[in-house]
Coordinates of C-alpha atoms and ligand atoms in Angstrom, one line a residue:
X1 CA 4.1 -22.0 -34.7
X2 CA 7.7 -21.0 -34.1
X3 CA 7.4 -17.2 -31.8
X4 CA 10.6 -15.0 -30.9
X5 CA 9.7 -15.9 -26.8
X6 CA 7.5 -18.3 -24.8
X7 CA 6.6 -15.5 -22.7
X8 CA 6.7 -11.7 -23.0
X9 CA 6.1 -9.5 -19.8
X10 CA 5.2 -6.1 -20.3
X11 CA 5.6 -4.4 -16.6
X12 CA 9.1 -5.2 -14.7
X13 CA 7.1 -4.5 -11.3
X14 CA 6.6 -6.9 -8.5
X15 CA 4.1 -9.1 -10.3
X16 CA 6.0 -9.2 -13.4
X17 CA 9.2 -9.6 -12.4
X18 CA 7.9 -12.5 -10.2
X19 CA 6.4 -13.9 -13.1
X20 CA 8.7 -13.5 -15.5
X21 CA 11.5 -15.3 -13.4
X22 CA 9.5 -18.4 -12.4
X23 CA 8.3 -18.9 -15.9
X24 CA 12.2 -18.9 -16.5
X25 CA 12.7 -21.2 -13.9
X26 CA 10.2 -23.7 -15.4
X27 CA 12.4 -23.6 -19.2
X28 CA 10.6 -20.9 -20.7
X29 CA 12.3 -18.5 -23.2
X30 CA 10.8 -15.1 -21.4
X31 CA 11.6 -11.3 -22.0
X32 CA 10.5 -8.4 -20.0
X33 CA 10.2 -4.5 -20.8
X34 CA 10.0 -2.0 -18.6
X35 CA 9.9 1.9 -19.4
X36 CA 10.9 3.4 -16.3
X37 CA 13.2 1.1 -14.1
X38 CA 12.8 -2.7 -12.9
X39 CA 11.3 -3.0 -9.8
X40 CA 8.1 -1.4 -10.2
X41 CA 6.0 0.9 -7.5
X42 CA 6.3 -1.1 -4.6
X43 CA 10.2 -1.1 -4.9
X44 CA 11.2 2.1 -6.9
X45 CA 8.4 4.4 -5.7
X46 CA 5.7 2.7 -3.0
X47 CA 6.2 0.1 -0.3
X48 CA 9.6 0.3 0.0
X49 CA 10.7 3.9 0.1
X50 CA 7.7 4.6 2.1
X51 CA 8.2 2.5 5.0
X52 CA 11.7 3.3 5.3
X53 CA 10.5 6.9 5.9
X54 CA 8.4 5.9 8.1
X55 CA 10.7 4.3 9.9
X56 CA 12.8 7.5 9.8
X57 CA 9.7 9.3 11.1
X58 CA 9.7 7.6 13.9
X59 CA 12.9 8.7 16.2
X60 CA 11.2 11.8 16.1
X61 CA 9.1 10.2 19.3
X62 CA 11.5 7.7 20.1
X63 CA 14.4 10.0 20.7
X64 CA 11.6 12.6 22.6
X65 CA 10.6 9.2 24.8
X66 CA 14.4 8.7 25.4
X67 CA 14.5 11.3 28.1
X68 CA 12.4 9.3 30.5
X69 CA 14.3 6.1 30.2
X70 CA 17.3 7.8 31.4
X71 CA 18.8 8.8 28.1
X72 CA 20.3 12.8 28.2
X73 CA 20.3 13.4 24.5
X74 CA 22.5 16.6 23.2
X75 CA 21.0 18.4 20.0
X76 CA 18.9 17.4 18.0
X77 CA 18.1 18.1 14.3
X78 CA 16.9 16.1 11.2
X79 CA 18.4 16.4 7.7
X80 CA 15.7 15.8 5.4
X81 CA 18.4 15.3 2.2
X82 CA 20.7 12.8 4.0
X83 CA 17.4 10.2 4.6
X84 CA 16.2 11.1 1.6
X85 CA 19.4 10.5 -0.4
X86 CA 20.2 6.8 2.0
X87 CA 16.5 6.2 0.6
X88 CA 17.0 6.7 -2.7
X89 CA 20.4 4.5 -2.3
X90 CA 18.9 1.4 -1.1
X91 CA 15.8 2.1 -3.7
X92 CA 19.0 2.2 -6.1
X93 CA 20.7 -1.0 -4.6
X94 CA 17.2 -2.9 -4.4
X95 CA 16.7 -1.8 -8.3
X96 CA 20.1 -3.9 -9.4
X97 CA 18.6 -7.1 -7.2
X98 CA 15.9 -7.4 -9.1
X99 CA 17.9 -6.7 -12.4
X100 CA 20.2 -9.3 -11.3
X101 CA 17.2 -12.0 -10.4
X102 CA 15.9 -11.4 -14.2
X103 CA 19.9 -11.8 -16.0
X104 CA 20.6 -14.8 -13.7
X105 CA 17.6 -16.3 -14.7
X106 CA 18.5 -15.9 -18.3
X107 CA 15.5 -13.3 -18.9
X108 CA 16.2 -11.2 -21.4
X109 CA 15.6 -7.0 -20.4
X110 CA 13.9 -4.6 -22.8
X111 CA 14.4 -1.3 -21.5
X112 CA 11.8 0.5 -23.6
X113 CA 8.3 0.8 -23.4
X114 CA 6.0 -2.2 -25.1
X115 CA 2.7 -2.2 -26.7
X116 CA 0.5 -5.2 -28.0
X117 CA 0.8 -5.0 -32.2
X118 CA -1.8 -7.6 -32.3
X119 CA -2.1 -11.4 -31.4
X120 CA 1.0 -12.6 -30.1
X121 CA 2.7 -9.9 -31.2
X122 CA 4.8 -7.2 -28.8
X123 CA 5.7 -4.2 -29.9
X124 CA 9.3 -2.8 -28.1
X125 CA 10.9 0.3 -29.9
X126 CA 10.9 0.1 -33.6
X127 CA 11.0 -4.3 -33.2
X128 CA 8.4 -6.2 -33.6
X129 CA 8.5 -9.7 -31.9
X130 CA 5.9 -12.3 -31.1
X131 CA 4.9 -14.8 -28.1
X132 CA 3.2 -17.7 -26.8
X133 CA 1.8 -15.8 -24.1
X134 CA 1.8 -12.1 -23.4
X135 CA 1.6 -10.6 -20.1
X136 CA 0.7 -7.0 -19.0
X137 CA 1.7 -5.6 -15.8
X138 CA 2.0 -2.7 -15.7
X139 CA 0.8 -1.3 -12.6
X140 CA -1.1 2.0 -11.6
X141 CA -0.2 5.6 -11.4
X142 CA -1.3 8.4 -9.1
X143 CA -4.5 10.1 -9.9
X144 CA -4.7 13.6 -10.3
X145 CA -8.5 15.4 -10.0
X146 CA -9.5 16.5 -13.5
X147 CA -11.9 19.3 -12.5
X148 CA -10.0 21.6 -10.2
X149 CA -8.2 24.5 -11.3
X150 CA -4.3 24.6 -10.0
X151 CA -4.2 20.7 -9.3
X152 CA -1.3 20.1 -11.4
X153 CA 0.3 22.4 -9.1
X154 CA 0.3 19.6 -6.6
X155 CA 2.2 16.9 -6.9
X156 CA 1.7 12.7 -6.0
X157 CA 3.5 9.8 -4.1
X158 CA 5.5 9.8 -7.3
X159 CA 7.4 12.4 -6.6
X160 CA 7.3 12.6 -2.7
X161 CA 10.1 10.8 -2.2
X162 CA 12.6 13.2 -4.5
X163 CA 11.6 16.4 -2.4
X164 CA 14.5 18.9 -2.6
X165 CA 13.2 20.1 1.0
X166 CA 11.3 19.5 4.0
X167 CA 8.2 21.3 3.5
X168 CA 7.3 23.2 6.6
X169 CA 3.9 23.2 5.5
X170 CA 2.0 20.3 3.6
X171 CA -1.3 20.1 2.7
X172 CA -2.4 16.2 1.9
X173 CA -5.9 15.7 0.0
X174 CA -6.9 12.2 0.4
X175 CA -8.1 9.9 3.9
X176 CA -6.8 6.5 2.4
X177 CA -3.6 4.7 2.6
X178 CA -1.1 7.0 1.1
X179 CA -2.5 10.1 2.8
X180 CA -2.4 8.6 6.3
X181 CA 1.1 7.2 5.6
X182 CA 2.2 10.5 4.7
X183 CA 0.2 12.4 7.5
X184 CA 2.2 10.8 9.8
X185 CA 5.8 10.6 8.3
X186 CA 5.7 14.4 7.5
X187 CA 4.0 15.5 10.9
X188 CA 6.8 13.4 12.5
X189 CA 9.8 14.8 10.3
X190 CA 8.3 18.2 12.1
X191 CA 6.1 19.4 8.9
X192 CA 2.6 21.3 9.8
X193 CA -0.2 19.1 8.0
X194 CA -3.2 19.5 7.0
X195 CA -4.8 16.1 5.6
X196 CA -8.1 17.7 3.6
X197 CA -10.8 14.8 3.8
X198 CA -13.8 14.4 1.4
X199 CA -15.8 12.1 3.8
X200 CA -16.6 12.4 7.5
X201 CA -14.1 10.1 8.4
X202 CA -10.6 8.4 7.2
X203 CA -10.0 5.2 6.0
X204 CA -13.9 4.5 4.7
X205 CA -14.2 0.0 4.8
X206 CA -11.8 -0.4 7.4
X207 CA -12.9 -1.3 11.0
X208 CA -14.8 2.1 11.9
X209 CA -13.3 1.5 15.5
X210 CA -9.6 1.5 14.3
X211 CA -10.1 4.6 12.0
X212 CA -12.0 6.5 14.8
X213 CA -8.6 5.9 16.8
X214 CA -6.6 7.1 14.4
X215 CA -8.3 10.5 13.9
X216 CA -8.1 10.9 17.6
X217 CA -4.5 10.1 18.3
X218 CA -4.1 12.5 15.3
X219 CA -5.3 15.2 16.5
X220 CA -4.3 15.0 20.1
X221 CA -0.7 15.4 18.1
X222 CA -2.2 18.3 16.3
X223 CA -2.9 17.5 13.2
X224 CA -5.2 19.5 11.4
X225 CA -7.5 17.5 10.1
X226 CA -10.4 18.8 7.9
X227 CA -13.0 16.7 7.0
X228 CA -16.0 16.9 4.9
X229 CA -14.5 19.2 2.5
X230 CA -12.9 18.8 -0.8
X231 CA -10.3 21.2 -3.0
X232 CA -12.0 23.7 -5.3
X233 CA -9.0 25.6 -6.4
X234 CA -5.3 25.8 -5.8
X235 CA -3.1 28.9 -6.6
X236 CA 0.6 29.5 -6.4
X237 CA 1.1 32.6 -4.5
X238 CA 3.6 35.4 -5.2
X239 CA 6.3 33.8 -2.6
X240 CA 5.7 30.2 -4.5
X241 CA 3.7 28.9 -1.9
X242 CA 0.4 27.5 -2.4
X243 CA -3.1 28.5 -1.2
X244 CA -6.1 25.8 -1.4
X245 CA -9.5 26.9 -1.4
X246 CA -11.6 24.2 0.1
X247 CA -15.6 23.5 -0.2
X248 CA -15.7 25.0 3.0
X249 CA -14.0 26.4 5.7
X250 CA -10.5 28.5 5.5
X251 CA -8.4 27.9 3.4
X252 CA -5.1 26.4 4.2
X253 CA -1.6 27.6 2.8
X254 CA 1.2 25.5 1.9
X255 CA 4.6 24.6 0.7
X256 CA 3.4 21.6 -0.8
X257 CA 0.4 19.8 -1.9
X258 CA 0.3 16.1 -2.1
X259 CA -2.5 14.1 -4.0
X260 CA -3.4 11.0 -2.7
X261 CA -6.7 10.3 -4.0
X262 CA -6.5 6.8 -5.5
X263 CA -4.2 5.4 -8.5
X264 CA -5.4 4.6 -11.8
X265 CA -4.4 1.5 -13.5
X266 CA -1.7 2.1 -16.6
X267 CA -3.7 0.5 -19.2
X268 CA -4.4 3.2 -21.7
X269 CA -2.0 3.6 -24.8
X270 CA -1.3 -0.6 -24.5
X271 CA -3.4 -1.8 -27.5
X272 CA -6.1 -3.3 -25.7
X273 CA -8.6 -1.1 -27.5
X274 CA -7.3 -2.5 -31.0
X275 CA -7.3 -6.0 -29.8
X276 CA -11.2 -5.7 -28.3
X277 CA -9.9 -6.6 -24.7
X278 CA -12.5 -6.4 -21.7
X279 CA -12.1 -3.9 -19.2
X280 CA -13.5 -2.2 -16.7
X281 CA -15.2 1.1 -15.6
X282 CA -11.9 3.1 -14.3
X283 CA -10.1 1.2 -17.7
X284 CA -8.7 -1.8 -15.3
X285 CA -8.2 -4.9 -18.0
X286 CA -11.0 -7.9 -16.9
X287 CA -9.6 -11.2 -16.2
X288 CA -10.6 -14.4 -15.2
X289 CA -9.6 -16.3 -11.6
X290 CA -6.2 -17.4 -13.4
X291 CA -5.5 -13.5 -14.6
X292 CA -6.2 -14.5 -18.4
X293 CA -8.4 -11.6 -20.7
X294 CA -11.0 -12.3 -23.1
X295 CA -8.2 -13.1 -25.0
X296 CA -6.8 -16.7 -24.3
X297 CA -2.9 -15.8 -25.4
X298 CA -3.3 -12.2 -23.4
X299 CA -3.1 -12.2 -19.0
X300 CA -2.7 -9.4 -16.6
X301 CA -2.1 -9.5 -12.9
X302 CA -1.6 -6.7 -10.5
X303 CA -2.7 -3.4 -10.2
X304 CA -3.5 -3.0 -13.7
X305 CA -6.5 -5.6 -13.1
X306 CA -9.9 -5.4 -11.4
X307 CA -8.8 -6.6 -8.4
X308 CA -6.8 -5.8 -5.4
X309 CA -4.2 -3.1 -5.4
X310 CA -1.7 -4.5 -3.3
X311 CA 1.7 -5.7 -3.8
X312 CA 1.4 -9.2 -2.3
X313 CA -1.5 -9.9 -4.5
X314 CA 0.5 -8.9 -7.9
X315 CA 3.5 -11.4 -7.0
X316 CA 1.3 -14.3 -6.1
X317 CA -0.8 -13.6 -9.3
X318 CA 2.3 -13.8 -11.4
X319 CA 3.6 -16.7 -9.8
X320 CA 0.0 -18.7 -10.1
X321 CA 0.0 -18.1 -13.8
X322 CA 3.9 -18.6 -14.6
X323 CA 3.2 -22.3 -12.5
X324 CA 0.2 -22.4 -14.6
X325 CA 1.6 -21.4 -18.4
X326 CA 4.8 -23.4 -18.0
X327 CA 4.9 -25.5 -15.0
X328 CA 2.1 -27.9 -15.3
X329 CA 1.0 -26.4 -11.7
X330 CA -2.5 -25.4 -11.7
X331 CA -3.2 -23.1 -8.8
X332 CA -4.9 -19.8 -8.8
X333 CA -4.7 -17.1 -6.1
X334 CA -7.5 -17.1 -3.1
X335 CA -8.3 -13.4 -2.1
X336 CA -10.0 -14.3 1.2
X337 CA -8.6 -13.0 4.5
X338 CA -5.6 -10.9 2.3
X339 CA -4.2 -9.1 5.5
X340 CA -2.9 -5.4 4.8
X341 CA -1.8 -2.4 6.6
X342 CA -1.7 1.0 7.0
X343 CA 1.9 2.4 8.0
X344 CA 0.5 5.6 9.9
X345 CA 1.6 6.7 13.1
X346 CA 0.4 4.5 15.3
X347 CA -0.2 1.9 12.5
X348 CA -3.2 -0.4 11.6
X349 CA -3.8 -3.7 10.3
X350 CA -6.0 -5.4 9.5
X351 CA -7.9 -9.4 8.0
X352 CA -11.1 -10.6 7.5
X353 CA -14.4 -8.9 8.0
X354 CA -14.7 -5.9 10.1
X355 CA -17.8 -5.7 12.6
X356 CA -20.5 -4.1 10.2
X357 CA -19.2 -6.4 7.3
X358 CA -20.0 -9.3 10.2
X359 CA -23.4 -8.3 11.3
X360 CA -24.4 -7.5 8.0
X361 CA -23.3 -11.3 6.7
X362 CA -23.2 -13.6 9.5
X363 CA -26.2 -14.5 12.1
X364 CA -24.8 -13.7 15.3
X365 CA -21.7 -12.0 16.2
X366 CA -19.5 -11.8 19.2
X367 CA -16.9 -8.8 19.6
X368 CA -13.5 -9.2 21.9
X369 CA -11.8 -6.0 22.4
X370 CA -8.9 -4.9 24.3
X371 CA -8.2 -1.1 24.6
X372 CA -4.8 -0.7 26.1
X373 CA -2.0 1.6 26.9
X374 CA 1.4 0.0 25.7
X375 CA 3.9 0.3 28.8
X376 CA 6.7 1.8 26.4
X377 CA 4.1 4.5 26.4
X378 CA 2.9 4.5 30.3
X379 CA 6.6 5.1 31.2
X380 CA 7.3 7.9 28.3
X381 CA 3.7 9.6 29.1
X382 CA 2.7 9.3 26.1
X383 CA -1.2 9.3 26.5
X384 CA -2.0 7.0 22.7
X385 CA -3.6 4.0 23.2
X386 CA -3.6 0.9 21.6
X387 CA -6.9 -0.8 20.4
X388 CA -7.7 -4.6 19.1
X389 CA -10.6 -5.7 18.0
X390 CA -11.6 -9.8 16.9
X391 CA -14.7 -10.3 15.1
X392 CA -15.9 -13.8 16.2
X393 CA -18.8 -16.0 14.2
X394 CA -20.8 -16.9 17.2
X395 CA -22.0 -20.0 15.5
X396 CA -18.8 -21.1 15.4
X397 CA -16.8 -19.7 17.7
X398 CA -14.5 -19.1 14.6
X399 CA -12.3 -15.9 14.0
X400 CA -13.6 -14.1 11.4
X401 CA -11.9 -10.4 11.5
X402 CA -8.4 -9.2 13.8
X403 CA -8.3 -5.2 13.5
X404 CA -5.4 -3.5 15.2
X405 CA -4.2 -0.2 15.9
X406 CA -0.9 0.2 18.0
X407 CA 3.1 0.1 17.9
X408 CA 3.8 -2.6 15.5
X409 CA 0.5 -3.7 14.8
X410 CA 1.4 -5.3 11.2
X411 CA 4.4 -7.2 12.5
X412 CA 1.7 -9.2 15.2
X413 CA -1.2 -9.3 12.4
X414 CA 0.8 -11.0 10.1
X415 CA 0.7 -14.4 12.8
X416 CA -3.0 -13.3 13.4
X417 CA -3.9 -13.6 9.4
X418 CA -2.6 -17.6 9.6
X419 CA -5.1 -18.5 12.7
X420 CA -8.0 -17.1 10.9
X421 CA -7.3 -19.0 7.5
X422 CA -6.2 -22.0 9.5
X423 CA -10.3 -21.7 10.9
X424 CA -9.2 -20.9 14.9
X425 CA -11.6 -20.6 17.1
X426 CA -11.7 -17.8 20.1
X427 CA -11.6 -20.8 22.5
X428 CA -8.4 -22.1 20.6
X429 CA -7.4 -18.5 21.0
X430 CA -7.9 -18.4 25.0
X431 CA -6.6 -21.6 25.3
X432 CA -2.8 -20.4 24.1
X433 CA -0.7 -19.2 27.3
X434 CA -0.1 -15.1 27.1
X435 CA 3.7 -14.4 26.3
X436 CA 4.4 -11.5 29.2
X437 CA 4.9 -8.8 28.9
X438 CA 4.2 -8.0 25.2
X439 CA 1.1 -6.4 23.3
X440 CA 0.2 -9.0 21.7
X441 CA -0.8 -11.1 24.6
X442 CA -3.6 -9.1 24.9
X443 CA -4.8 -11.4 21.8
X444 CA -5.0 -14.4 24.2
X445 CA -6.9 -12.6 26.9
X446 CA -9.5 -10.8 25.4
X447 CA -12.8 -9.4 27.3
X448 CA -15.9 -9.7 24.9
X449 CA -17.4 -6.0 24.3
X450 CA -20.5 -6.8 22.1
Ligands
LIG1 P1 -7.1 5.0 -1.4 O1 -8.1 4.3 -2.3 O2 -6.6 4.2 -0.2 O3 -7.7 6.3 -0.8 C1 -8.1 7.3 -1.7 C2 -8.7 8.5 -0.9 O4 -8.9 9.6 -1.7 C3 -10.0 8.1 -0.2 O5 -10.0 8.8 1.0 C4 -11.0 8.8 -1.2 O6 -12.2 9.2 -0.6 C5 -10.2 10.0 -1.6 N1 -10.6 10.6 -2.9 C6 -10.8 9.9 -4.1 N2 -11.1 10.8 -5.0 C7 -11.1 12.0 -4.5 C8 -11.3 13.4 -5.0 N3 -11.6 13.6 -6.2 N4 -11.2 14.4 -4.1 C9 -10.9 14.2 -2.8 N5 -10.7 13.0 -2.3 C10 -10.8 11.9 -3.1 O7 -6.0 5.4 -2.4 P2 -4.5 5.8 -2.1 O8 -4.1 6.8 -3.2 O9 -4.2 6.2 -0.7 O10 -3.7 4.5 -2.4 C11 -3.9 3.8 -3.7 C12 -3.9 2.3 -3.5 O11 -2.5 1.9 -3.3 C13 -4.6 1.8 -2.2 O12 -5.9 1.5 -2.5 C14 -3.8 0.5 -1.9 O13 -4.4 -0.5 -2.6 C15 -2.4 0.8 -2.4 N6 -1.5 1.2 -1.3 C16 -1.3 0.2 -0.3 C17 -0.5 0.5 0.7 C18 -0.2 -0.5 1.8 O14 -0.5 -1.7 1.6 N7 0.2 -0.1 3.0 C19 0.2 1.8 0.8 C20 -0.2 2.7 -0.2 C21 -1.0 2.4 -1.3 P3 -13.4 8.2 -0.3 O15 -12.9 7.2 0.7 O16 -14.5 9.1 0.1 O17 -13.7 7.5 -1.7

């Protein structure tokens, strides 16, 4: 049966656009749509933009811990609109790479948005086309809460980035990844924040010990963190400001209110419904290990799935099922010992199980700790310390679990992640020479704590 494409991507994010240009690459006739602009969350208004704040965030201490390497600084200020704007302009640049990767690759760009219209069949505009295989990908959006008055008055990581001002004041609801990356870029920048927590602790499933760090080096920097307590109203006030009545304790004022209490996927208004496709509680679309629906023509990968929300996890699930569909390569994506991190300030990473997942699965467990001071910060005074933590099978001897928390934490996780999907063992660990002076020779030298 002759169809318009081989391959039709709905979603010009990470995972599609992956998708879409290996499945060119393998001689497929593809097309992508995409309603906002190609590149997705990750590039346009997640990962990307986010960590290059937080890398702006961070002169705030480096420029204070100048002074006592021998640095005499003059005046110093920060100008919210120029980062902003030098943001939004590599955002911009990185945007025309990835619309440059799709033309070279002859992939042909709807941009409009796309529904199904029924088997095989796309619907862009007021055109109608059909092919082999559809893929959605469409990502996830912010969630707002339903059921408090005034929430709309906050806004969401969508719109963080476009900020016409520093806010002094900013009041973040959430104790996840976005709020603690934003905690800490805004606190840095010089904002007053107020992270409002519903649970009695941040980061609920990650290592309790690295978590438990965080909040303290938090609120040795002031802070204010309130936990156990949850939003009941929010009101603009007369000077435009906002006022947040919480579940308990005072309230907090604000110049701005950021959500960041989990993303939905962007599934409704698609045509699943119509076309009886599978989906899941929170309206995530069901697939199988190879990211195809009930329906056998019909995939999804990424965040619009049941599975992990993480941009890694979209572009390897795209690539899989583009090798897969029109490659003759079968391979499907193994989500064991994914390593991910949270850019707070200090940062966290983390792989594999943490110690209650460990005790809870495995018979015995050994735990290897080191709980350190990093010398950048003995000479600047800074009194944050660093904390790793290895989760060992004692049966084994095999690395189950690295957790750390500490001045570029991801960047030595990342090396971390390969021994324990390689199967080392804390002997082969111990074994390796220490590379002095660095933090991450404390890997190779570690005291067992439990
Ligand atoms: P998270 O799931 O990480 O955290 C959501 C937070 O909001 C939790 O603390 C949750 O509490 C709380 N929460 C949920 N609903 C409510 C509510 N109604 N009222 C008050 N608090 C509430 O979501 P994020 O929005 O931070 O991030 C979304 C996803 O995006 C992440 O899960 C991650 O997969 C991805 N991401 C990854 C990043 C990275 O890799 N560095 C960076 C940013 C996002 P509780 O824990 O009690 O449920």
């Amino acid at each position: 049966m002759h169809h318009d494409f081989d391959y039709f991507v709905i979603g010009a994010g990470s995972g599609g656009v992956r998708s879409a240009r290996v499945a060119a690459s393998h001689g497929a006739k593809v097309a992508i749509a995409e309603e906002h602009r190609v590149g997705g969350t990750c590039v346009i208004r997640g990962c990307v933009p986010k960590k290059l704040l937080v890398f702006g965030a961070h002169f705030a201490e480096d420029l204070e811990d100048a002074t006592r390497f021998g640095w005499t600084l003059g005046a110093r200020s920060f100008d919210w609109q120029n980062l902003r704007d030098n943001v939004l302009a590599e955002v911009d640049r990185l945007n025309r790479a990835y619309q440059a990767t799709l033309d070279s690759h002859g992939v042909e760009t709807f941009h409009a948005r796309a529904v199904l219209a029924g088997p095989n069949r796309v619907r862009v505009g007021n055109r109608e086309l059909t092919a082999r295989h559809v893929l959605v990908a469409t990502g996830a959006h912010p969630q707002l809460p339903a059921d408090i008055p005034g929430a709309e008055l906050g806004i969401t990581s969508n719109e963080v980035f476009h900020l016409e001002h520093l806010p002094e004041r900013i009041a973040i609801v959430g104790g996840g990844y976005i709020a603690n990356e934003f905690a800490g870029i805004f606190h840095q920048l010089g904002s007053q924040v107020t992270q409002i927590v519903r649970s009695n602790r941040l980061l609920k499933g990650w290592e309790p010990a690295l978590a438990d760090r965080l909040l303290q080096i938090m609120m040795q920097k002031h802070l204010d963190i309130r936990l156990n307590c949850q939003p009941k109203a929010v009101v603009k006030q007369a000077d435009g400001t906002l006022r947040i009545l919480l579940s308990s304790g005072p309230d907090v004022e604000a110049d701005v209110l950021l959500w960041a209490v989990g993303r939905i996927p962007n599934a409704d208004g698609l045509g699943l419904e119509e076309l009886g496709v599978e989906r899941r509680n929170r309206g995530e679309i069901a697939v199988d290990s190879a990211n195809t629906t009930s329906l056998p023509w019909l995939h999804a990968v990424g965040d619009v799935t049941d599975r992990m929300q993480l941009t890694p996890i979209a572009i390897r699930e795209g690539h899989a099922l583009a090798d897969r569909l029109f490659g003759g390569r079968n391979w499907k994506v193994d989500y064991t010992h994914v390593p991910s991190a949270v850019f707070s300030h200090p940062p966290i990473a983390s792989v594999g199980l943490t110690e209650p997942e460990a005790r809870e699965r495995l018979g015995g467990v050994r735990i290897f700790t080191a709980d350190f001071r990093p010398m950048q910060h003995v000479l600047a005074g800074r009194d944050e310390r660093a904390l790793y933590k290895l989760v060992v099978d004692a049966s084994t001897d095999r690395l189950v679990g690295a957790h750390m928390i500490g001045p570029e934490a991801p960047e030595i996780l990342q090396v971390l992640a390969i021994a324990i999907r390689a199967g080392l063992t804390k002997a082969q660990l111990d074994s390796t020479v220490a590379l002095h002076p660095t933090m991450a020779e404390e890997l190779v030298l570690m005291r067992e704590t439990g």
